[in-house]
Short mmCIF file of N, CA, C and O and ligand atoms in Angstrom, two decimals:
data_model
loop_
_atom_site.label_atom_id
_atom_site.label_comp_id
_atom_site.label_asym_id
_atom_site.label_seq_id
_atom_site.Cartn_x
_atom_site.Cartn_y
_atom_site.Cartn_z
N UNK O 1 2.19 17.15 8.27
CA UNK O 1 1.63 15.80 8.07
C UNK O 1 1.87 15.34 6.63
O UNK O 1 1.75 16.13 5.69
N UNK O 2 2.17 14.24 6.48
CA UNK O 2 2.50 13.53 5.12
C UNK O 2 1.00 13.68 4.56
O UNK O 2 0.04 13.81 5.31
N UNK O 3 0.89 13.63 2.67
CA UNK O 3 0.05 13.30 2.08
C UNK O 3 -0.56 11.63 2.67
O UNK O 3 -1.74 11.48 2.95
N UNK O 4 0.16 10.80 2.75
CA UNK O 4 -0.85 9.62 3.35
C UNK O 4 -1.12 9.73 4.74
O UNK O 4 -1.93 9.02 5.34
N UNK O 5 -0.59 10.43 5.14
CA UNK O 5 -1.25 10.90 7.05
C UNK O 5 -2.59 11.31 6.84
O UNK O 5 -3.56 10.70 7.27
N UNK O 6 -2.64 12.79 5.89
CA UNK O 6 -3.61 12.93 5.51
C UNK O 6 -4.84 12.51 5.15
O UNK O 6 -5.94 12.95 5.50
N UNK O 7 -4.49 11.39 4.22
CA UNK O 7 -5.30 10.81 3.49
C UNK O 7 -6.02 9.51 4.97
O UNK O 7 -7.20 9.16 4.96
N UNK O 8 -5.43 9.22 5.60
CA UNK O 8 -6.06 8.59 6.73
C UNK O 8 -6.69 9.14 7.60
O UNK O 8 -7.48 8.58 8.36
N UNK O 9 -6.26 10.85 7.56
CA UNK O 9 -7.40 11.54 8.63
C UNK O 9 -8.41 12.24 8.03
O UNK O 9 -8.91 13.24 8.53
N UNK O 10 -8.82 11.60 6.68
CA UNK O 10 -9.83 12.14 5.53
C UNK O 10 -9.37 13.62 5.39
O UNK O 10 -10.19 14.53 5.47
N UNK O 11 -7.93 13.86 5.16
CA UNK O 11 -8.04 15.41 5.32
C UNK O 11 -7.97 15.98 3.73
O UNK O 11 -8.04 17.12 3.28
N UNK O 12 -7.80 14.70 3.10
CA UNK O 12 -7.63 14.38 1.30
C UNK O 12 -8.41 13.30 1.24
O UNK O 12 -8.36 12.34 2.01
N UNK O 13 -9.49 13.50 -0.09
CA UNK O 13 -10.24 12.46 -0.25
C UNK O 13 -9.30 11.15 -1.36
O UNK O 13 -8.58 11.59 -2.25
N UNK O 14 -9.40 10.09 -1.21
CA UNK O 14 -9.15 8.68 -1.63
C UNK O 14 -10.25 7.89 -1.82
O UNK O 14 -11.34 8.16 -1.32
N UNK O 15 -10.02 6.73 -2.65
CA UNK O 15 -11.12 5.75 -2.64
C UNK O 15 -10.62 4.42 -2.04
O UNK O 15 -9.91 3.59 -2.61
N UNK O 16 -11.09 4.38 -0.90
CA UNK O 16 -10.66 3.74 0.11
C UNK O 16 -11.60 2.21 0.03
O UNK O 16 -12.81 2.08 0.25
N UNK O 17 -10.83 1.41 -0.26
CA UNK O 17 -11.43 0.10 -0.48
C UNK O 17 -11.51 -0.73 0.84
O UNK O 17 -12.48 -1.43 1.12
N UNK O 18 -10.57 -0.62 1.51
CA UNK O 18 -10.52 -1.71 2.93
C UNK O 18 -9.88 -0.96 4.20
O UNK O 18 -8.72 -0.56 4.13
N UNK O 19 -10.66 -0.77 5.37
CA UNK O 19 -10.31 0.22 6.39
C UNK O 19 -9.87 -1.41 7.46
O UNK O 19 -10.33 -2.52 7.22
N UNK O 20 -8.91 -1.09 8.56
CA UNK O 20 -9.25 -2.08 9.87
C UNK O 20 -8.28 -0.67 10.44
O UNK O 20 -7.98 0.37 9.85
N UNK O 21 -7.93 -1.19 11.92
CA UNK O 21 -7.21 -0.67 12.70
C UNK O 21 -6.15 -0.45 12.66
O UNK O 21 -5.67 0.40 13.42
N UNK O 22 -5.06 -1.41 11.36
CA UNK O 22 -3.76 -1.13 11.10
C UNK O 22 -3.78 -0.22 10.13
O UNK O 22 -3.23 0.88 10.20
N UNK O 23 -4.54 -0.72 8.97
CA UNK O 23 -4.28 0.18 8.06
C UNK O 23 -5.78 0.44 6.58
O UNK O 23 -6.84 -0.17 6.68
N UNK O 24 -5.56 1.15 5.70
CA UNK O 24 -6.09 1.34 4.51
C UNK O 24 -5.54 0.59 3.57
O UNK O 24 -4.41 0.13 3.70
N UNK O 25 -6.50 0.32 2.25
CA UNK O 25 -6.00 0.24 1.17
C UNK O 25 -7.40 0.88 0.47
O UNK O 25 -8.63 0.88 0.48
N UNK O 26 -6.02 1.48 -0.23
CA UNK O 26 -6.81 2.71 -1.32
C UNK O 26 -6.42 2.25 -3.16
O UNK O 26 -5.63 1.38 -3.53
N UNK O 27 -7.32 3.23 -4.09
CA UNK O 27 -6.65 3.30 -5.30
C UNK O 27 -5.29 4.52 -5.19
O UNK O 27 -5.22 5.61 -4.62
N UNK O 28 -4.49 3.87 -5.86
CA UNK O 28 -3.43 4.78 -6.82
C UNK O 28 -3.79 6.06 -7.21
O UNK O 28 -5.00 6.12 -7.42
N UNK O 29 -3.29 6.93 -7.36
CA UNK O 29 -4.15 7.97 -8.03
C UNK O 29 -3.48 8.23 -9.21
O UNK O 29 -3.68 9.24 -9.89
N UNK O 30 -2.73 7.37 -9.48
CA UNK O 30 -1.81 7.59 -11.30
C UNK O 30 -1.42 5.70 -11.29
O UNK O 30 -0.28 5.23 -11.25
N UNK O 31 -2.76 4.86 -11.32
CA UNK O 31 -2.62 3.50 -11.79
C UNK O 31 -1.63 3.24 -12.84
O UNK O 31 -1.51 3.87 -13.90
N UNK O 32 -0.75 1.98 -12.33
CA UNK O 32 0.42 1.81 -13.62
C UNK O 32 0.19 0.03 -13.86
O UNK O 32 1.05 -0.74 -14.29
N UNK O 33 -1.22 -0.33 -13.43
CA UNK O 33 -1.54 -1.64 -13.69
C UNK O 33 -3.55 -1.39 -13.69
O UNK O 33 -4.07 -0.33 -13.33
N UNK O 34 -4.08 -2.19 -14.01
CA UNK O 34 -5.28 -2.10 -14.25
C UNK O 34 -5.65 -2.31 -12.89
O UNK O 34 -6.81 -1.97 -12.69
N UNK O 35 -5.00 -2.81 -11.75
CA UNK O 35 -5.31 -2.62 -11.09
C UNK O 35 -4.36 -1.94 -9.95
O UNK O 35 -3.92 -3.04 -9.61
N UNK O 36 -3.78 -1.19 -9.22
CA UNK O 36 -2.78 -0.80 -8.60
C UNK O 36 -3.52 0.06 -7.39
O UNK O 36 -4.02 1.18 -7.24
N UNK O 37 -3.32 -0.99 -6.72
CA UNK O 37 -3.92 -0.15 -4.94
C UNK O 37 -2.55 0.09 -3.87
O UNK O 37 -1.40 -0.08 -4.25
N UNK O 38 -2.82 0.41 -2.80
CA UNK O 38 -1.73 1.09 -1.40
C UNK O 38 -2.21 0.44 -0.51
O UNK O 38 -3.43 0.24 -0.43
N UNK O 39 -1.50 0.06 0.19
CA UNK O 39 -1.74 -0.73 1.76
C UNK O 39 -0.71 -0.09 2.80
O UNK O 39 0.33 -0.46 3.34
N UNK O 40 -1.37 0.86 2.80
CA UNK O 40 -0.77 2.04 3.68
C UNK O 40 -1.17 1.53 5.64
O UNK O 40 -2.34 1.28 5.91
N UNK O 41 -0.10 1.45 6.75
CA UNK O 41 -0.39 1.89 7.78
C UNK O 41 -1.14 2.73 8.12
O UNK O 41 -1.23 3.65 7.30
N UNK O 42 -1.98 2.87 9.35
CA UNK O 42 -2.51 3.90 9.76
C UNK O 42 -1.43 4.63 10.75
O UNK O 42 -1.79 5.73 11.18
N UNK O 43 -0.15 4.16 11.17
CA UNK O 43 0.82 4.43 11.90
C UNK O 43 1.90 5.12 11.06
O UNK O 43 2.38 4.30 10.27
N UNK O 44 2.52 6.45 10.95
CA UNK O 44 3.18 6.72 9.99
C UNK O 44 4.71 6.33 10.13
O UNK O 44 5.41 7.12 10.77
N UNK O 45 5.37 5.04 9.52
CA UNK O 45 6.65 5.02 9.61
C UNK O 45 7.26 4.95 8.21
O UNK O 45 6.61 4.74 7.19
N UNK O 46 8.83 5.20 8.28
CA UNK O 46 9.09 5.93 6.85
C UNK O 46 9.41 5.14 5.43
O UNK O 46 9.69 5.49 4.29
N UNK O 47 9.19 3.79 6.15
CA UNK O 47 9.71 2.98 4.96
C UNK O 47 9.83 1.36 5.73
O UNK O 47 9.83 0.97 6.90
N UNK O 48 9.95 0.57 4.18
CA UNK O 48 9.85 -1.07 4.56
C UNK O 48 11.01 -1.54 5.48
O UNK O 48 10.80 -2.58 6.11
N UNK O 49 12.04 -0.99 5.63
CA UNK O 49 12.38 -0.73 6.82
C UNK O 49 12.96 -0.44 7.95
O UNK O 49 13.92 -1.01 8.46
N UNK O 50 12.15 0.80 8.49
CA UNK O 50 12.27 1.32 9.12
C UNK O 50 11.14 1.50 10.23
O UNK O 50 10.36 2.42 10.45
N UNK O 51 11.41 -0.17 11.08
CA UNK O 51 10.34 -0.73 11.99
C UNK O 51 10.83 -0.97 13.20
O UNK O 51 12.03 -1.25 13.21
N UNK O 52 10.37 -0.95 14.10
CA UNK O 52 10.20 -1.43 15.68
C UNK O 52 9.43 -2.98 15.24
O UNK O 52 8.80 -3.49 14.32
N UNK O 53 10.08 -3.35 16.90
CA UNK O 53 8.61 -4.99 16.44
C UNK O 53 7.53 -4.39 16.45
O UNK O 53 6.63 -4.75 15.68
N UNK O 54 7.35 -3.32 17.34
CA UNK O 54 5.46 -3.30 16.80
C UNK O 54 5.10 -3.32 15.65
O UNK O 54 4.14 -3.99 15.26
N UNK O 55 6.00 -2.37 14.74
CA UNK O 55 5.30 -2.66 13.45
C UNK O 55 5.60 -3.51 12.83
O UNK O 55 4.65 -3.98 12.19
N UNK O 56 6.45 -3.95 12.69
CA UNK O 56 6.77 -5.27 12.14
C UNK O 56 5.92 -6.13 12.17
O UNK O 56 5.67 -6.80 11.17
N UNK O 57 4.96 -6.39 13.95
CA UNK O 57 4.02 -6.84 13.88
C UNK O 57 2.97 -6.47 12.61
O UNK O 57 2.77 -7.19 11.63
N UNK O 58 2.33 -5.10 12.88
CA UNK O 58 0.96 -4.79 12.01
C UNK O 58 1.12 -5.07 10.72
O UNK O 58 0.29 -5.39 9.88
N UNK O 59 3.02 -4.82 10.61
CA UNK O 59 3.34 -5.59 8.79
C UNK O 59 2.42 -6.54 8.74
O UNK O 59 1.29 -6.56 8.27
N UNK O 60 3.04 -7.28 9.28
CA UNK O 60 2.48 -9.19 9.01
C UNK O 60 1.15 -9.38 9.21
O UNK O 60 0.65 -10.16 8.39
N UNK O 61 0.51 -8.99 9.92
CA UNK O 61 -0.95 -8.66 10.26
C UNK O 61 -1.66 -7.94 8.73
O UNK O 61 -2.56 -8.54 8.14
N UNK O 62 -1.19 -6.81 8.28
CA UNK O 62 -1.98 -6.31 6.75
C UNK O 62 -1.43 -7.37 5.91
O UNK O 62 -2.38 -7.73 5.22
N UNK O 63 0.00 -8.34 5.48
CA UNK O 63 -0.05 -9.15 4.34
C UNK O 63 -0.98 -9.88 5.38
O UNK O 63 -2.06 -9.66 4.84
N UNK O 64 -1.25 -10.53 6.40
CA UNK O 64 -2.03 -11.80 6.51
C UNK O 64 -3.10 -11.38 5.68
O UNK O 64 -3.38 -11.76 4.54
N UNK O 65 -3.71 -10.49 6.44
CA UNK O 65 -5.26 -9.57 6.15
C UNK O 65 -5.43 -9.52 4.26
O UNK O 65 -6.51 -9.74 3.70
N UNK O 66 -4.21 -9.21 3.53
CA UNK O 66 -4.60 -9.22 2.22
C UNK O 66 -4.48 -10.60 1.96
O UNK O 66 -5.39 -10.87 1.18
N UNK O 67 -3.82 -11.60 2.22
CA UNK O 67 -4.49 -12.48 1.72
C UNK O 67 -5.98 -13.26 1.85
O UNK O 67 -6.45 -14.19 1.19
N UNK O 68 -6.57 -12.46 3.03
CA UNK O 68 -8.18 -12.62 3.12
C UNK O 68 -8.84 -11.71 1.82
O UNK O 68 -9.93 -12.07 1.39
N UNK O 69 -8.22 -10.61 1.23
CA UNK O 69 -9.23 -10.31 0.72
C UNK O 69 -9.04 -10.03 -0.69
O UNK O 69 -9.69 -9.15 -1.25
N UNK O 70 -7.93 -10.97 -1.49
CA UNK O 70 -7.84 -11.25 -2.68
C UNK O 70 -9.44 -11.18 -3.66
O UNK O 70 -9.35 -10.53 -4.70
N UNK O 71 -10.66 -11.75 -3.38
CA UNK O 71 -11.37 -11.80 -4.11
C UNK O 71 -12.07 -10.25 -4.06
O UNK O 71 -12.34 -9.28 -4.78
N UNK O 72 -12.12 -10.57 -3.15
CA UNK O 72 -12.96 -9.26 -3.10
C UNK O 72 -12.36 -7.88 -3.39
O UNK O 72 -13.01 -6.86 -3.61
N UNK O 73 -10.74 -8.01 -3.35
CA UNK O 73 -10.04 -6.89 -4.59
C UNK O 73 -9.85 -7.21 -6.00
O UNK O 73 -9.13 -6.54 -6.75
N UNK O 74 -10.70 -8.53 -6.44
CA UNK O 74 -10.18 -8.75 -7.87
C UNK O 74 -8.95 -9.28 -7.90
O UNK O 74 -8.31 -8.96 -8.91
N UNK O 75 -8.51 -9.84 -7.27
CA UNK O 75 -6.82 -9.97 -7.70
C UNK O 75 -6.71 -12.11 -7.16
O UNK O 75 -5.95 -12.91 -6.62
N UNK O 76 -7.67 -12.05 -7.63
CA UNK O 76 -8.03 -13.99 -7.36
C UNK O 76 -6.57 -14.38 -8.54
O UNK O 76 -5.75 -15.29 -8.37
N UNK O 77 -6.60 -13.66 -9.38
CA UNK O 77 -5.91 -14.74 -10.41
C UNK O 77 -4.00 -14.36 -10.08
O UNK O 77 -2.97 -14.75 -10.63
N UNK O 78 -4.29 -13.43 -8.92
CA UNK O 78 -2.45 -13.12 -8.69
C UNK O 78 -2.26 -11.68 -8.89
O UNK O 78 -3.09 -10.93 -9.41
N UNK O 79 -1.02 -11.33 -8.41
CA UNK O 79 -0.68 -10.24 -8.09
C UNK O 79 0.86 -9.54 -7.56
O UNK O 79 1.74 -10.15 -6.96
N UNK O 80 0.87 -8.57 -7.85
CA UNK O 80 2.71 -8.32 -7.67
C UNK O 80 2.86 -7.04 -6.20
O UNK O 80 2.62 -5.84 -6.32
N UNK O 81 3.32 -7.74 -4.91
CA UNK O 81 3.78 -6.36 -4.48
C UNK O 81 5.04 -5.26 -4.75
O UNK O 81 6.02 -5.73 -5.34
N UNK O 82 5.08 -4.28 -4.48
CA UNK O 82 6.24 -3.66 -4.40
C UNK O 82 6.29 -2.14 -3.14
O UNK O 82 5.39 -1.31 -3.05
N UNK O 83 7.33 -2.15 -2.49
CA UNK O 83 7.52 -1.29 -1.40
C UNK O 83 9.22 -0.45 -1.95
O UNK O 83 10.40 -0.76 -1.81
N UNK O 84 8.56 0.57 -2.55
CA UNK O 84 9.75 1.61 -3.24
C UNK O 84 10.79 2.26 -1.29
O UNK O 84 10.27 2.52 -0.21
N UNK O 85 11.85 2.27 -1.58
CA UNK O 85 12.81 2.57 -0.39
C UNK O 85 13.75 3.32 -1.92
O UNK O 85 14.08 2.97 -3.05
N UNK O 86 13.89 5.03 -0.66
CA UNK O 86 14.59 5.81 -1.27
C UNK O 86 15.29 6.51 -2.37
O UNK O 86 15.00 6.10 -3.50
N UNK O 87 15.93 7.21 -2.32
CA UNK O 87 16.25 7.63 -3.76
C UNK O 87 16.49 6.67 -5.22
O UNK O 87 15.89 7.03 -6.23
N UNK O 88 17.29 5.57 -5.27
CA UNK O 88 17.17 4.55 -6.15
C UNK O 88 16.25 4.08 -6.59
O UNK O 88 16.08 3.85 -7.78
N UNK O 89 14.80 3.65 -4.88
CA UNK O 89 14.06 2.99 -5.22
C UNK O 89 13.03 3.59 -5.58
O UNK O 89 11.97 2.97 -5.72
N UNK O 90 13.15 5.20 -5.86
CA UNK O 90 11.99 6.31 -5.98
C UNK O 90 11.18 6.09 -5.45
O UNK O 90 10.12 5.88 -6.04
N UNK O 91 11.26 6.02 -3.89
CA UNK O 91 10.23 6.42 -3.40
C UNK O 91 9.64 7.67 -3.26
O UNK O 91 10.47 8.48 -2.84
N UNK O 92 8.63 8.10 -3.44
CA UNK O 92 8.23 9.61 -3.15
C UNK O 92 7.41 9.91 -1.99
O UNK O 92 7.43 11.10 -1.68
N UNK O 93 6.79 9.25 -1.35
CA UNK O 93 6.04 9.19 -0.01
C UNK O 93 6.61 8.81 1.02
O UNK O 93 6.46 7.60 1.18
N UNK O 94 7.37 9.44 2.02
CA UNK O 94 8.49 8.83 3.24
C UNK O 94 6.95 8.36 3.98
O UNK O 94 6.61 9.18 4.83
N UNK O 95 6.06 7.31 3.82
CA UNK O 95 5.49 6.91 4.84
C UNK O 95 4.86 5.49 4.21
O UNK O 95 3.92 5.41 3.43
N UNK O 96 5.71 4.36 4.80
CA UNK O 96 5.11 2.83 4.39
C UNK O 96 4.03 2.62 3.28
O UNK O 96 2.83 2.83 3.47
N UNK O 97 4.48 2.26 2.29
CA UNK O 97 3.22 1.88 1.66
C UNK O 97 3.72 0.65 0.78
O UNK O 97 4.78 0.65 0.16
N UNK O 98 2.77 -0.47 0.82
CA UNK O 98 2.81 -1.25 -0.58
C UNK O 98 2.24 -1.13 -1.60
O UNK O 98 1.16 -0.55 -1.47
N UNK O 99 2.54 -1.47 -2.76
CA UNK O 99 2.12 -1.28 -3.80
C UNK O 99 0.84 -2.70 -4.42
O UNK O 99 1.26 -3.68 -3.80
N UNK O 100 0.25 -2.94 -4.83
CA UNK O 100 -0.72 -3.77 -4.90
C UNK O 100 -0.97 -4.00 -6.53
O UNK O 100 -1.70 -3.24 -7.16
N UNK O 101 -0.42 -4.91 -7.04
CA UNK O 101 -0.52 -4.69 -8.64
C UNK O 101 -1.10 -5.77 -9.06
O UNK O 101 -0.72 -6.84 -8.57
N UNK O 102 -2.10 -5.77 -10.01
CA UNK O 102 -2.74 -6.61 -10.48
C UNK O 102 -3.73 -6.78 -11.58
O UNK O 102 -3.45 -5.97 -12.46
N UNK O 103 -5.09 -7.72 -12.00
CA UNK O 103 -5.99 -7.42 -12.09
C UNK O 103 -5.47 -7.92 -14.28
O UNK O 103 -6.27 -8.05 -15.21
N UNK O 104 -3.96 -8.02 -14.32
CA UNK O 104 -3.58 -8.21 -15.61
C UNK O 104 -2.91 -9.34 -15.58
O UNK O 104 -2.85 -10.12 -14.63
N UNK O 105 -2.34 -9.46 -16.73
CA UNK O 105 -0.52 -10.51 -16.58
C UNK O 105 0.22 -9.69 -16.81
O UNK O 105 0.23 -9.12 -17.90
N UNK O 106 1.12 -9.39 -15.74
CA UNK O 106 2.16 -7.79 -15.57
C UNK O 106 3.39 -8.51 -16.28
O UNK O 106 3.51 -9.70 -16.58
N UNK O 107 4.29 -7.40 -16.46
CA UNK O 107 5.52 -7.50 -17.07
C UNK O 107 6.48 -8.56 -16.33
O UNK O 107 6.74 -8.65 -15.13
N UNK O 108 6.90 -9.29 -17.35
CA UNK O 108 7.86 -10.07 -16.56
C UNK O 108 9.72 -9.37 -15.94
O UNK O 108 10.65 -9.86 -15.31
N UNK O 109 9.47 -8.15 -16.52
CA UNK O 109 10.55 -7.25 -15.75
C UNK O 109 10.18 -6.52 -15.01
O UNK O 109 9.15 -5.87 -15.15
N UNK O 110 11.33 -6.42 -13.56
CA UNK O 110 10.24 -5.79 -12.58
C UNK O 110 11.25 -3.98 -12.29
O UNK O 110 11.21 -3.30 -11.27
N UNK O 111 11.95 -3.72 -13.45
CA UNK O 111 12.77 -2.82 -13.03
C UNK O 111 12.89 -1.87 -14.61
O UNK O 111 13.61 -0.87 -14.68
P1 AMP J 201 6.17 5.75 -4.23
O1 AMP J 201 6.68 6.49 -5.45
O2 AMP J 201 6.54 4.32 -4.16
O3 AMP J 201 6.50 6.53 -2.95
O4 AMP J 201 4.60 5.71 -4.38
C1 AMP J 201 3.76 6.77 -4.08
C2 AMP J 201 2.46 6.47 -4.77
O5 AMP J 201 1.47 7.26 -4.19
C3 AMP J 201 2.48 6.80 -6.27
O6 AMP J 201 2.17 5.63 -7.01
C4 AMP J 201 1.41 7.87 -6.41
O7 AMP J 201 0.68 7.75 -7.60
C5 AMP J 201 0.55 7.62 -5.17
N1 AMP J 201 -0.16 8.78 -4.68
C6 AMP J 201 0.35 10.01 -4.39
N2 AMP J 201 -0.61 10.83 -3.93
C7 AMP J 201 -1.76 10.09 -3.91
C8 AMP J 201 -3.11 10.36 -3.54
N3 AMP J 201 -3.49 11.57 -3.08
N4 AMP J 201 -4.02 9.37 -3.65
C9 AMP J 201 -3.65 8.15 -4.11
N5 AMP J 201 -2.40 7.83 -4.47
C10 AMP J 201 -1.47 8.78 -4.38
ZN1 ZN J 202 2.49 9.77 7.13
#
Protein backbone atom coordinates (compact mmCIF):
# COMPACT_ATOMS: atom_id res chain seq x y z
CA UNK A 1 0.00 0.00 0.00
CA UNK A 2 1.25 3.50 -0.87
CA UNK A 3 2.12 6.01 2.01
CA UNK A 4 -1.17 8.02 0.96
CA UNK A 5 -3.27 4.69 0.82
CA UNK A 6 -2.19 4.52 4.12
CA UNK A 7 -2.71 7.65 5.29
CA UNK A 8 -6.52 7.26 4.18
CA UNK A 9 -6.90 4.01 6.02
CA UNK A 10 -5.53 5.94 9.23
CA UNK A 11 -2.80 3.41 9.04
CA UNK A 12 -0.34 6.76 9.37
CA UNK A 13 -1.50 9.56 11.29
CA UNK A 14 -2.06 13.12 9.19
CA UNK A 15 -3.84 16.22 10.01
CA UNK A 16 -6.64 15.83 8.05
CA UNK A 17 -8.55 19.02 7.41
CA UNK A 18 -11.49 18.00 4.96
CA UNK A 19 -12.78 14.26 4.61
CA UNK A 20 -15.97 13.53 1.81
CA UNK A 21 -16.24 10.34 -0.18
CA UNK A 22 -13.75 11.27 -2.94
CA UNK A 23 -11.16 12.37 -1.13
CA UNK A 24 -8.89 14.10 1.89
CA UNK A 25 -7.10 17.10 2.28
CA UNK A 26 -4.40 17.01 4.66
CA UNK A 27 -1.22 19.18 5.85
CA UNK A 28 2.15 18.65 4.04
CA UNK A 29 4.38 17.18 6.28
CA UNK A 30 7.57 19.30 4.98
CA UNK A 31 5.33 22.76 4.17
CA UNK A 32 7.13 24.80 1.34
CA UNK A 33 4.40 27.67 1.68
CA UNK A 34 2.80 28.89 4.91
CA UNK A 35 0.29 27.19 3.87
CA UNK A 36 0.70 23.86 1.72
CA UNK A 37 -2.05 21.13 1.97
CA UNK A 38 -2.84 17.58 -0.41
CA UNK A 39 -6.04 16.85 -1.99
CA UNK A 40 -5.44 13.40 -2.24
CA UNK A 41 -8.23 10.76 -3.76
CA UNK A 42 -9.52 8.26 -1.64
CA UNK A 43 -9.18 6.00 -4.92
CA UNK A 44 -5.51 5.25 -5.54
CA UNK A 45 -4.53 6.28 -9.15
CA UNK A 46 -0.97 7.09 -10.16
CA UNK A 47 -0.94 10.44 -11.37
CA UNK A 48 -2.77 13.68 -13.02
CA UNK A 49 -2.99 11.60 -15.71
CA UNK A 50 -3.55 8.58 -15.42
CA UNK A 51 -7.57 8.47 -15.34
CA UNK A 52 -10.60 6.58 -16.51
CA UNK A 53 -13.79 8.92 -16.76
CA UNK A 54 -14.61 7.86 -13.43
CA UNK A 55 -11.99 9.62 -12.11
CA UNK A 56 -11.79 12.22 -14.08
CA UNK A 57 -15.14 12.61 -12.80
CA UNK A 58 -14.15 12.74 -8.79
CA UNK A 59 -11.22 15.12 -10.31
CA UNK A 60 -13.71 17.77 -11.07
CA UNK A 61 -15.90 17.02 -8.20
CA UNK A 62 -12.65 17.73 -5.39
CA UNK A 63 -11.59 21.15 -7.57
CA UNK A 64 -15.46 21.95 -7.50
CA UNK A 65 -15.53 20.98 -3.68
CA UNK A 66 -12.27 23.22 -3.04
CA UNK A 67 -13.62 25.95 -4.32
CA UNK A 68 -16.40 25.63 -1.53
CA UNK A 69 -13.96 25.65 0.97
CA UNK A 70 -11.43 28.39 0.31
CA UNK A 71 -12.37 30.22 3.56
CA UNK A 72 -12.46 27.88 5.69
CA UNK A 73 -8.78 26.72 4.50
CA UNK A 74 -7.55 30.28 4.78
CA UNK A 75 -6.75 30.61 1.30
CA UNK A 76 -9.71 33.53 0.64
CA UNK A 77 -6.99 35.80 -0.68
CA UNK A 78 -5.71 33.00 -3.51
CA UNK A 79 -3.75 30.22 -4.07
CA UNK A 80 -1.43 28.07 -6.37
CA UNK A 81 -2.11 24.37 -7.39
CA UNK A 82 0.43 21.99 -8.47
CA UNK A 83 0.20 18.08 -9.45
CA UNK A 84 4.09 16.84 -9.73
CA UNK A 85 4.04 13.85 -12.80
CA UNK A 86 7.24 11.78 -12.80
CA UNK A 87 10.73 11.85 -12.84
CA UNK A 88 11.18 15.57 -14.23
CA UNK A 89 8.24 16.54 -12.39
CA UNK A 90 9.60 14.87 -9.04
CA UNK A 91 7.02 13.33 -8.16
CA UNK A 92 7.63 11.07 -5.20
CA UNK A 93 4.18 9.61 -4.31
CA UNK A 94 2.85 7.41 -7.49
CA UNK A 95 -0.71 8.18 -6.07
CA UNK A 96 -2.77 11.55 -7.27
CA UNK A 97 -2.24 14.31 -5.25
CA UNK A 98 -2.55 18.15 -5.54
CA UNK A 99 -0.63 20.39 -4.08
CA UNK A 100 -2.53 23.35 -2.30
CA UNK A 101 -0.31 26.46 -1.82
CA UNK A 102 -1.08 29.40 -0.15
CA UNK A 103 -1.91 31.50 2.80
CA UNK A 104 1.26 34.07 1.34
CA UNK A 105 2.13 36.00 -2.00
CA UNK A 106 4.14 32.96 -3.53
CA UNK A 107 6.92 33.27 -5.93
CA UNK A 108 6.27 34.52 -9.15
CA UNK A 109 8.48 31.53 -10.59
CA UNK A 110 6.90 28.41 -10.59
CA UNK A 111 9.99 26.16 -11.48
P1 LIG B 1 5.35 14.92 -4.66
O1 LIG B 1 6.83 15.10 -4.47
O2 LIG B 1 4.71 15.88 -5.58
O3 LIG B 1 5.02 13.46 -4.98
O4 LIG B 1 4.69 15.26 -3.26
C1 LIG B 1 4.66 14.39 -2.19
C2 LIG B 1 4.38 15.25 -0.98
O5 LIG B 1 3.93 14.41 0.04
C3 LIG B 1 5.62 15.99 -0.46
O6 LIG B 1 5.36 17.39 -0.46
C4 LIG B 1 5.79 15.43 0.94
O7 LIG B 1 6.22 16.40 1.87
C5 LIG B 1 4.39 14.92 1.26
N1 LIG B 1 4.33 13.83 2.21
C6 LIG B 1 5.03 12.67 2.18
N2 LIG B 1 4.70 11.88 3.23
C7 LIG B 1 3.75 12.58 3.93
C8 LIG B 1 3.00 12.32 5.12
N3 LIG B 1 3.16 11.17 5.81
N4 LIG B 1 2.13 13.25 5.54
C9 LIG B 1 1.96 14.40 4.85
N5 LIG B 1 2.62 14.70 3.72
C10 LIG B 1 3.51 13.82 3.28
ZN1 LIG C 1 -2.18 4.96 -2.93
Amino acid sequence: MCVFCKIIASEIPSERLYEDDDMIIIKDINPQAKIHLLMIPKEHFPDITAMNDKQAATLARMLKTLGGLTDKLGLENGFRLVSNKGDDGCQSVPHLHIHILGGEKLSENMA
